[in-house]
JSON list of C-alpha atoms and ligand atoms in Angstrom, two decimals:
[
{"chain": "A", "resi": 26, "resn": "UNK", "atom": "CA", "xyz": [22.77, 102.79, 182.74]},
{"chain": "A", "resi": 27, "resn": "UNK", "atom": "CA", "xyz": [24.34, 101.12, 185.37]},
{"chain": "A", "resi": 28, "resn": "UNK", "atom": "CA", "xyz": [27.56, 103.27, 186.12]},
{"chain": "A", "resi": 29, "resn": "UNK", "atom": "CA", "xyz": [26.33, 106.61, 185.26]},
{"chain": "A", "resi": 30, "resn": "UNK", "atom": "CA", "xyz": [26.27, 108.67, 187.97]},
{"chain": "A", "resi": 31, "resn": "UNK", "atom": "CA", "xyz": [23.05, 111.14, 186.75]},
{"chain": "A", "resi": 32, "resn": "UNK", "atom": "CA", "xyz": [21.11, 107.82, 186.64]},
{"chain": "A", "resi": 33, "resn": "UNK", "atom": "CA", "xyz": [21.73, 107.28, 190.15]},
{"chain": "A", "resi": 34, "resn": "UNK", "atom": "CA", "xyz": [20.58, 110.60, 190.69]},
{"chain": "A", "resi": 35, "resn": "UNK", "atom": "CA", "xyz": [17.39, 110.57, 188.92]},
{"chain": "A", "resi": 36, "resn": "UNK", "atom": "CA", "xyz": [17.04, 107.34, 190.71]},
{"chain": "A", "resi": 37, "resn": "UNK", "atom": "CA", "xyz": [17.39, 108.48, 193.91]},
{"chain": "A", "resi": 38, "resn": "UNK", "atom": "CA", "xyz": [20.47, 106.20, 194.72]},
{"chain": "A", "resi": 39, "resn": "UNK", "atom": "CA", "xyz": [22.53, 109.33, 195.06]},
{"chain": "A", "resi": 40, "resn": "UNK", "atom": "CA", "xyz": [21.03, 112.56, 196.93]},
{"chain": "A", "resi": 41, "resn": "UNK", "atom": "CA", "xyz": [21.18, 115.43, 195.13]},
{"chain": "A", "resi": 42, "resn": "UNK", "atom": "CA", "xyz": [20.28, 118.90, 195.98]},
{"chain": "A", "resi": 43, "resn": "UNK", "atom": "CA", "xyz": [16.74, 119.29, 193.47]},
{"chain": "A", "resi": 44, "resn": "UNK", "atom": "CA", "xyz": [15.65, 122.75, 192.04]},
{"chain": "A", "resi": 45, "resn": "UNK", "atom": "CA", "xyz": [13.02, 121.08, 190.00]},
{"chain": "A", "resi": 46, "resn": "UNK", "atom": "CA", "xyz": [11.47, 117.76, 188.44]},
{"chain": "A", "resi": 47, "resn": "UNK", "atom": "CA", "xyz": [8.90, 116.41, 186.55]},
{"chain": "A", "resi": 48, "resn": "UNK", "atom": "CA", "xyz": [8.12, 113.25, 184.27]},
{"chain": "A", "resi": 49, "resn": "UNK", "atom": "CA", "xyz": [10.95, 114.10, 181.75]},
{"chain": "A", "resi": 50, "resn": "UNK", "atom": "CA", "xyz": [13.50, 116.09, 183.40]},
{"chain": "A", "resi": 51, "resn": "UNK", "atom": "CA", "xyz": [14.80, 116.92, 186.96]},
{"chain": "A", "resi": 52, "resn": "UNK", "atom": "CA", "xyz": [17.39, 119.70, 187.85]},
{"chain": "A", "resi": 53, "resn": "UNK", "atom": "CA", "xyz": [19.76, 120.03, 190.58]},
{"chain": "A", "resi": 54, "resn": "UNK", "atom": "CA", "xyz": [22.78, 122.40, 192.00]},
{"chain": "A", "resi": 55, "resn": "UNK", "atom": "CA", "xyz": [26.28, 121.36, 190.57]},
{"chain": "A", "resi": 56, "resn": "UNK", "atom": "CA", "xyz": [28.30, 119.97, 193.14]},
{"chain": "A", "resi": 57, "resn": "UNK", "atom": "CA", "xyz": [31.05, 122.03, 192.60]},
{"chain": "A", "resi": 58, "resn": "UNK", "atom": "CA", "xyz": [29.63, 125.24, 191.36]},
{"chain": "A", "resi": 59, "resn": "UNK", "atom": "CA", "xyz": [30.85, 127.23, 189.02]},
{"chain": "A", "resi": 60, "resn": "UNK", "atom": "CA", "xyz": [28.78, 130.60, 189.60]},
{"chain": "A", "resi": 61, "resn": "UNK", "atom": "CA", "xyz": [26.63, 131.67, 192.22]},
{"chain": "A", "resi": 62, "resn": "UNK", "atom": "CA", "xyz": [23.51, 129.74, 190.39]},
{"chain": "A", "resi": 63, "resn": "UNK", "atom": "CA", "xyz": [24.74, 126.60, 188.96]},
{"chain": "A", "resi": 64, "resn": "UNK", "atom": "CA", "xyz": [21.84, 124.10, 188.25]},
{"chain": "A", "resi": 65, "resn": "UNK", "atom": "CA", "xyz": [22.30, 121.27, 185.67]},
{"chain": "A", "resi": 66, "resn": "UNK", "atom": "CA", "xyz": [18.72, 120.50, 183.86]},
{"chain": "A", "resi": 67, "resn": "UNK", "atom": "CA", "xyz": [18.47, 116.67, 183.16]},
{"chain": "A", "resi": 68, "resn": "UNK", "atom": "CA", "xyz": [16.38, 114.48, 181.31]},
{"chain": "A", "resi": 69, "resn": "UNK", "atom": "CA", "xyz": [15.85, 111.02, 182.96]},
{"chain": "A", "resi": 70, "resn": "UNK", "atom": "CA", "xyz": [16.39, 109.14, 179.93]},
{"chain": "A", "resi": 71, "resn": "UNK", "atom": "CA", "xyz": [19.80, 108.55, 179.41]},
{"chain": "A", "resi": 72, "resn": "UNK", "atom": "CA", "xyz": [21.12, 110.04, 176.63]},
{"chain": "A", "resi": 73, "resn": "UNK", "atom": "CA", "xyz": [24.99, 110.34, 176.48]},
{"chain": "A", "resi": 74, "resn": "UNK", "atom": "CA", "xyz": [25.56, 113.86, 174.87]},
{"chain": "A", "resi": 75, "resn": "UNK", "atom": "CA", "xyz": [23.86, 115.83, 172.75]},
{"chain": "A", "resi": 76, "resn": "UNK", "atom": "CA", "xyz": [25.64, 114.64, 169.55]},
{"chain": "A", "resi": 77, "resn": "UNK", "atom": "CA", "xyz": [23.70, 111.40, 170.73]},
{"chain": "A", "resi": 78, "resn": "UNK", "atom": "CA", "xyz": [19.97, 113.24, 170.73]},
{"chain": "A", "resi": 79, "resn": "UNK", "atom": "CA", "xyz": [18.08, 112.79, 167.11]},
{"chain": "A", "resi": 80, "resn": "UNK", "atom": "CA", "xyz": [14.45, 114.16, 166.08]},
{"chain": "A", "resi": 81, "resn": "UNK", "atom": "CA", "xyz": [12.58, 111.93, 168.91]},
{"chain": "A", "resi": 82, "resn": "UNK", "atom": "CA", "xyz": [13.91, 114.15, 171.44]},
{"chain": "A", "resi": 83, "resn": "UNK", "atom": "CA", "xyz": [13.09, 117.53, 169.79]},
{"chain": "A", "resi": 84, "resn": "UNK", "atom": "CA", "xyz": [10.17, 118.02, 172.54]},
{"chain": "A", "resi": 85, "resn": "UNK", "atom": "CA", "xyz": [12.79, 117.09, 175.08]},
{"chain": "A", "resi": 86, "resn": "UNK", "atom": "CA", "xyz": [15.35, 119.50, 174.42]},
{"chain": "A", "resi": 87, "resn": "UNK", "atom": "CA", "xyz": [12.83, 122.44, 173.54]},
{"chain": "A", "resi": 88, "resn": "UNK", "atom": "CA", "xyz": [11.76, 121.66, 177.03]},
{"chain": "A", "resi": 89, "resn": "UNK", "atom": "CA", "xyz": [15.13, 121.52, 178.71]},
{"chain": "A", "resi": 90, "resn": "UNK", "atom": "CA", "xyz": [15.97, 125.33, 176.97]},
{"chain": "A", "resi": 91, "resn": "UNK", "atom": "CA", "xyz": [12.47, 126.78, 178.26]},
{"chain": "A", "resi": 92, "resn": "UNK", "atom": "CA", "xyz": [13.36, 125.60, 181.91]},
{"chain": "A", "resi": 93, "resn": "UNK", "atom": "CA", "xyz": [16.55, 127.32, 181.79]},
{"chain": "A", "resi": 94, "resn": "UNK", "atom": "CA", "xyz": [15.12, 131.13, 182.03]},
{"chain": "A", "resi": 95, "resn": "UNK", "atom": "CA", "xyz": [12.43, 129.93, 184.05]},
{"chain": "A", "resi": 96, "resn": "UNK", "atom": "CA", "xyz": [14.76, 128.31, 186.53]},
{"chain": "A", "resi": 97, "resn": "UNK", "atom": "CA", "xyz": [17.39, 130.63, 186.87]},
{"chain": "A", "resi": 98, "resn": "UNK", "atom": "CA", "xyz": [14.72, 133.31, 187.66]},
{"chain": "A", "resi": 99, "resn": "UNK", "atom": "CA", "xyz": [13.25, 131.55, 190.49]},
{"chain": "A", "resi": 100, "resn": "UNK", "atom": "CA", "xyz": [17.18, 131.03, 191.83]},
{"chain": "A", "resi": 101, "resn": "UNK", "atom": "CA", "xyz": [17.57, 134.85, 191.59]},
{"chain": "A", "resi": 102, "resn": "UNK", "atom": "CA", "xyz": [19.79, 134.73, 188.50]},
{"chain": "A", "resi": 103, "resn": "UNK", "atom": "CA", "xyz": [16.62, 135.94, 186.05]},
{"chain": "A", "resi": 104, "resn": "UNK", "atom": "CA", "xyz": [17.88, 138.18, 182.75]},
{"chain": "A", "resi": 105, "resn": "UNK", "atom": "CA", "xyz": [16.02, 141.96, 182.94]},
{"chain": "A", "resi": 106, "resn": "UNK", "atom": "CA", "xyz": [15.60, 144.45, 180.67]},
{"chain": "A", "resi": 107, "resn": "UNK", "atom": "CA", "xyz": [14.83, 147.73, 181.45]},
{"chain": "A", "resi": 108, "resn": "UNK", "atom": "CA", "xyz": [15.07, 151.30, 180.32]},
{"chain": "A", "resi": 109, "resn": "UNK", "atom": "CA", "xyz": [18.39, 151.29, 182.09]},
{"chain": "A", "resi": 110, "resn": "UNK", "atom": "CA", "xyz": [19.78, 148.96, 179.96]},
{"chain": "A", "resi": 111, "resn": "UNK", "atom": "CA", "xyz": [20.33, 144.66, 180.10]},
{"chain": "A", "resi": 112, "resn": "UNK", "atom": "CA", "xyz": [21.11, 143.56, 183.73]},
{"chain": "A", "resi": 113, "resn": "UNK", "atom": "CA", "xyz": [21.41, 139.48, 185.43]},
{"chain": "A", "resi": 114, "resn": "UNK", "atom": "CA", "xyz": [21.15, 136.74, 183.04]},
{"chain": "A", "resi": 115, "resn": "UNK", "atom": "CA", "xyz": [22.86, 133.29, 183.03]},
{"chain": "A", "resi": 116, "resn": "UNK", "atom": "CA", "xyz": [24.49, 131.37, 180.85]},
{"chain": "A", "resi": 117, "resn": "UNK", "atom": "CA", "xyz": [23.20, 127.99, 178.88]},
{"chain": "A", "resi": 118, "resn": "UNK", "atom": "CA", "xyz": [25.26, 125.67, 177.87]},
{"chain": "A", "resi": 119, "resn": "UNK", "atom": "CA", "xyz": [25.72, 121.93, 176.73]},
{"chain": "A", "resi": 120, "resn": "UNK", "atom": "CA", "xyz": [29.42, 120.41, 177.00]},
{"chain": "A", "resi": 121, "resn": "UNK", "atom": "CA", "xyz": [30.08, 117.98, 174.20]},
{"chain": "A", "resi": 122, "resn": "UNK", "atom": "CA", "xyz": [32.82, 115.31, 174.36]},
{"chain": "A", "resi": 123, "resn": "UNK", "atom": "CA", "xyz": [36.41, 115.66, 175.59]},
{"chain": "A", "resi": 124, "resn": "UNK", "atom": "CA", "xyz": [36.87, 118.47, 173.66]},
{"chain": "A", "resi": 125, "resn": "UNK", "atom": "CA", "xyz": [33.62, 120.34, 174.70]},
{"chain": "A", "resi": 126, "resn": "UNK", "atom": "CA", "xyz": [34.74, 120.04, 178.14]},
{"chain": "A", "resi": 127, "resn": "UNK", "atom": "CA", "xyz": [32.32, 117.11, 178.78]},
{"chain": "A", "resi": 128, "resn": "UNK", "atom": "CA", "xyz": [33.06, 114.72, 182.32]},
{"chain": "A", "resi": 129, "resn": "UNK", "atom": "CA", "xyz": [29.42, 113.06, 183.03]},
{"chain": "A", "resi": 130, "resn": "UNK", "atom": "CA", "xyz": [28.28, 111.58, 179.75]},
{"chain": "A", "resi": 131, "resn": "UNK", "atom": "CA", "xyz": [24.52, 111.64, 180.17]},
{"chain": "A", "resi": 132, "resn": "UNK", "atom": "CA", "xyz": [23.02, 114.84, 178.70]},
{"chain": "A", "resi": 133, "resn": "UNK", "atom": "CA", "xyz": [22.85, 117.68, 180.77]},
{"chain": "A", "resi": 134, "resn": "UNK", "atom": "CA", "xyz": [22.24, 121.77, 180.58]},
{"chain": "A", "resi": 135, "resn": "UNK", "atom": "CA", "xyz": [24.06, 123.84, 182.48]},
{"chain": "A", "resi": 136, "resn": "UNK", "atom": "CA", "xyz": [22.49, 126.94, 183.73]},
{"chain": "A", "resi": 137, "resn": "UNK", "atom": "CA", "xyz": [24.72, 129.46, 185.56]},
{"chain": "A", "resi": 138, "resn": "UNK", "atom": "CA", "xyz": [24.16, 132.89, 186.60]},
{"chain": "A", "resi": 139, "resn": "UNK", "atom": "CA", "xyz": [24.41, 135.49, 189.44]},
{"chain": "A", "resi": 140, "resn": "UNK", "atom": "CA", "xyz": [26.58, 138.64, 190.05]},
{"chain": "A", "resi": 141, "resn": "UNK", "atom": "CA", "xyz": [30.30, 137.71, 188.01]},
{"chain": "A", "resi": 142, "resn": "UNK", "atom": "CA", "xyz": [32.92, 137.78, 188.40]},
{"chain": "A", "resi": 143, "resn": "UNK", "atom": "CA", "xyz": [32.56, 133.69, 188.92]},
{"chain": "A", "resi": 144, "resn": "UNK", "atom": "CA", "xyz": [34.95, 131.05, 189.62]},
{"chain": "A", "resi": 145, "resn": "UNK", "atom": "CA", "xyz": [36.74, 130.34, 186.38]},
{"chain": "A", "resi": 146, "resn": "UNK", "atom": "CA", "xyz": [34.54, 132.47, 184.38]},
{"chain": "A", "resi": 147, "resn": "UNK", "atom": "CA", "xyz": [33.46, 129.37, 182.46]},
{"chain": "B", "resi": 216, "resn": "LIG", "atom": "P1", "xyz": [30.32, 118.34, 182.40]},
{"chain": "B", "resi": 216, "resn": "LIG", "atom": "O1", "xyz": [31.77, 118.68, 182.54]},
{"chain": "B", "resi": 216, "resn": "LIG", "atom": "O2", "xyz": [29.59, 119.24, 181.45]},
{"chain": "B", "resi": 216, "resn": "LIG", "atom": "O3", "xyz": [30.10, 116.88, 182.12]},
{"chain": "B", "resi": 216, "resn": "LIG", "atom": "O4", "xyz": [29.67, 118.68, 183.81]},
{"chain": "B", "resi": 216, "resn": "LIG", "atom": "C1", "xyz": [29.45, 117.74, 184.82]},
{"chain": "B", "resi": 216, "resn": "LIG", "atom": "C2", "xyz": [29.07, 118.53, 186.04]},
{"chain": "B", "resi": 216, "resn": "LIG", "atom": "O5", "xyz": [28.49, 117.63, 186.97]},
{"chain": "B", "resi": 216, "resn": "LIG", "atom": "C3", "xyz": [30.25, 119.21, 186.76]},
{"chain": "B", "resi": 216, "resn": "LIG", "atom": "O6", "xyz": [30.02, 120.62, 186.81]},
{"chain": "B", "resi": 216, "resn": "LIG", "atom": "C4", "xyz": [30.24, 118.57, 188.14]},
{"chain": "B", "resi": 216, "resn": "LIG", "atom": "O7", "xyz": [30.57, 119.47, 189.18]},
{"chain": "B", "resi": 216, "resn": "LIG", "atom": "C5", "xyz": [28.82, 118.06, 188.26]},
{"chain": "B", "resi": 216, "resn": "LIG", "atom": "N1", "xyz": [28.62, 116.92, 189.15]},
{"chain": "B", "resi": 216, "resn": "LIG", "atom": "C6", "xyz": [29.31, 115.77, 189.17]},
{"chain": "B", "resi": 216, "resn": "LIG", "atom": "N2", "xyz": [28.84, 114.94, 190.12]},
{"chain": "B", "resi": 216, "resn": "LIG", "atom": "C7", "xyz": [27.79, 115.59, 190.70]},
{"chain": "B", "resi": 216, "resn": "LIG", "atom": "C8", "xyz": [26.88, 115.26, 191.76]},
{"chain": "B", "resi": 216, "resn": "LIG", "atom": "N3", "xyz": [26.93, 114.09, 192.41]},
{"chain": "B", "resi": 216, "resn": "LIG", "atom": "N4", "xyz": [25.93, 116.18, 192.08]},
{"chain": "B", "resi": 216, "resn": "LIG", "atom": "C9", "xyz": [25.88, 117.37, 191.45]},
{"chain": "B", "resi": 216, "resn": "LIG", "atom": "N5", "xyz": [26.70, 117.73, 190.45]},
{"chain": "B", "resi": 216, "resn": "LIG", "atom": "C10", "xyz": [27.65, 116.86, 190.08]},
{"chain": "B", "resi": 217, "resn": "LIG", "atom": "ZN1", "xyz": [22.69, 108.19, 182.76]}
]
């Protein structure tokens, strides 16, 4: 898609600051973050939002949810459980539309974590 501006990312045409990337997906830190982790996972096919996603991207978006933990471990926002009780975590999240929240429209996970409180507390 010409104007979109995760395109030009995946593309290279606009840096970006990468956390991970392989065939399908690539992640990067949010430009304006809205936590002390904030990655957004992205697949490089364009796809607007996930209203837009149907059963051919089931493998896709299974992937996307198992790199969230994963990710926001190695960025030192990983979820523990212990005897002492839940501590860390992150949250997940996919905005949808205008009223979701959504500004980019080409699908993307947000993964934020890190000690709160956070900016907003999105
Ligand atoms: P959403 O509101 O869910 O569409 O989120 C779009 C996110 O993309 C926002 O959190 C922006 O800060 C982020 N963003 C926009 N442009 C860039 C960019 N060039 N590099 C990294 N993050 C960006
Ligand atoms: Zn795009």
């Amino acid at each position: 898609m010409d104007n979109c501006i995760f395109c030009k990312i995946v593309s290279g045409a606009i840096p970006s600051k990468k956390a991970y990337e392989d065939e399908d997906l690539i992640a990067f830190h949010d430009i304006n973050p809205a936590a002390p982790v904030h990655v957004l996972i992205v697949p490089r096919e364009h796809i607007p939002t996930l209203a837009d996603s149907d059963q051919k991207h089931q493998a896709l978006l299974g992937k996307m949810m198992l790199l969230a933990p994963k990710l926001a471990e190695e960025l030192g926002a990983g979820y523990q459980s212990s005897t002492d009780g839940p501590a860390g975590g992150f949250k997940a999240l996919f905005n949808t539309g205008p009223d979701g929240g959504q500004e980019v429209y080409h699908l993307h996970l947000h993964v934020m974590g890190g000690p709160r409180p956070w900016r907003g507390q999105r």
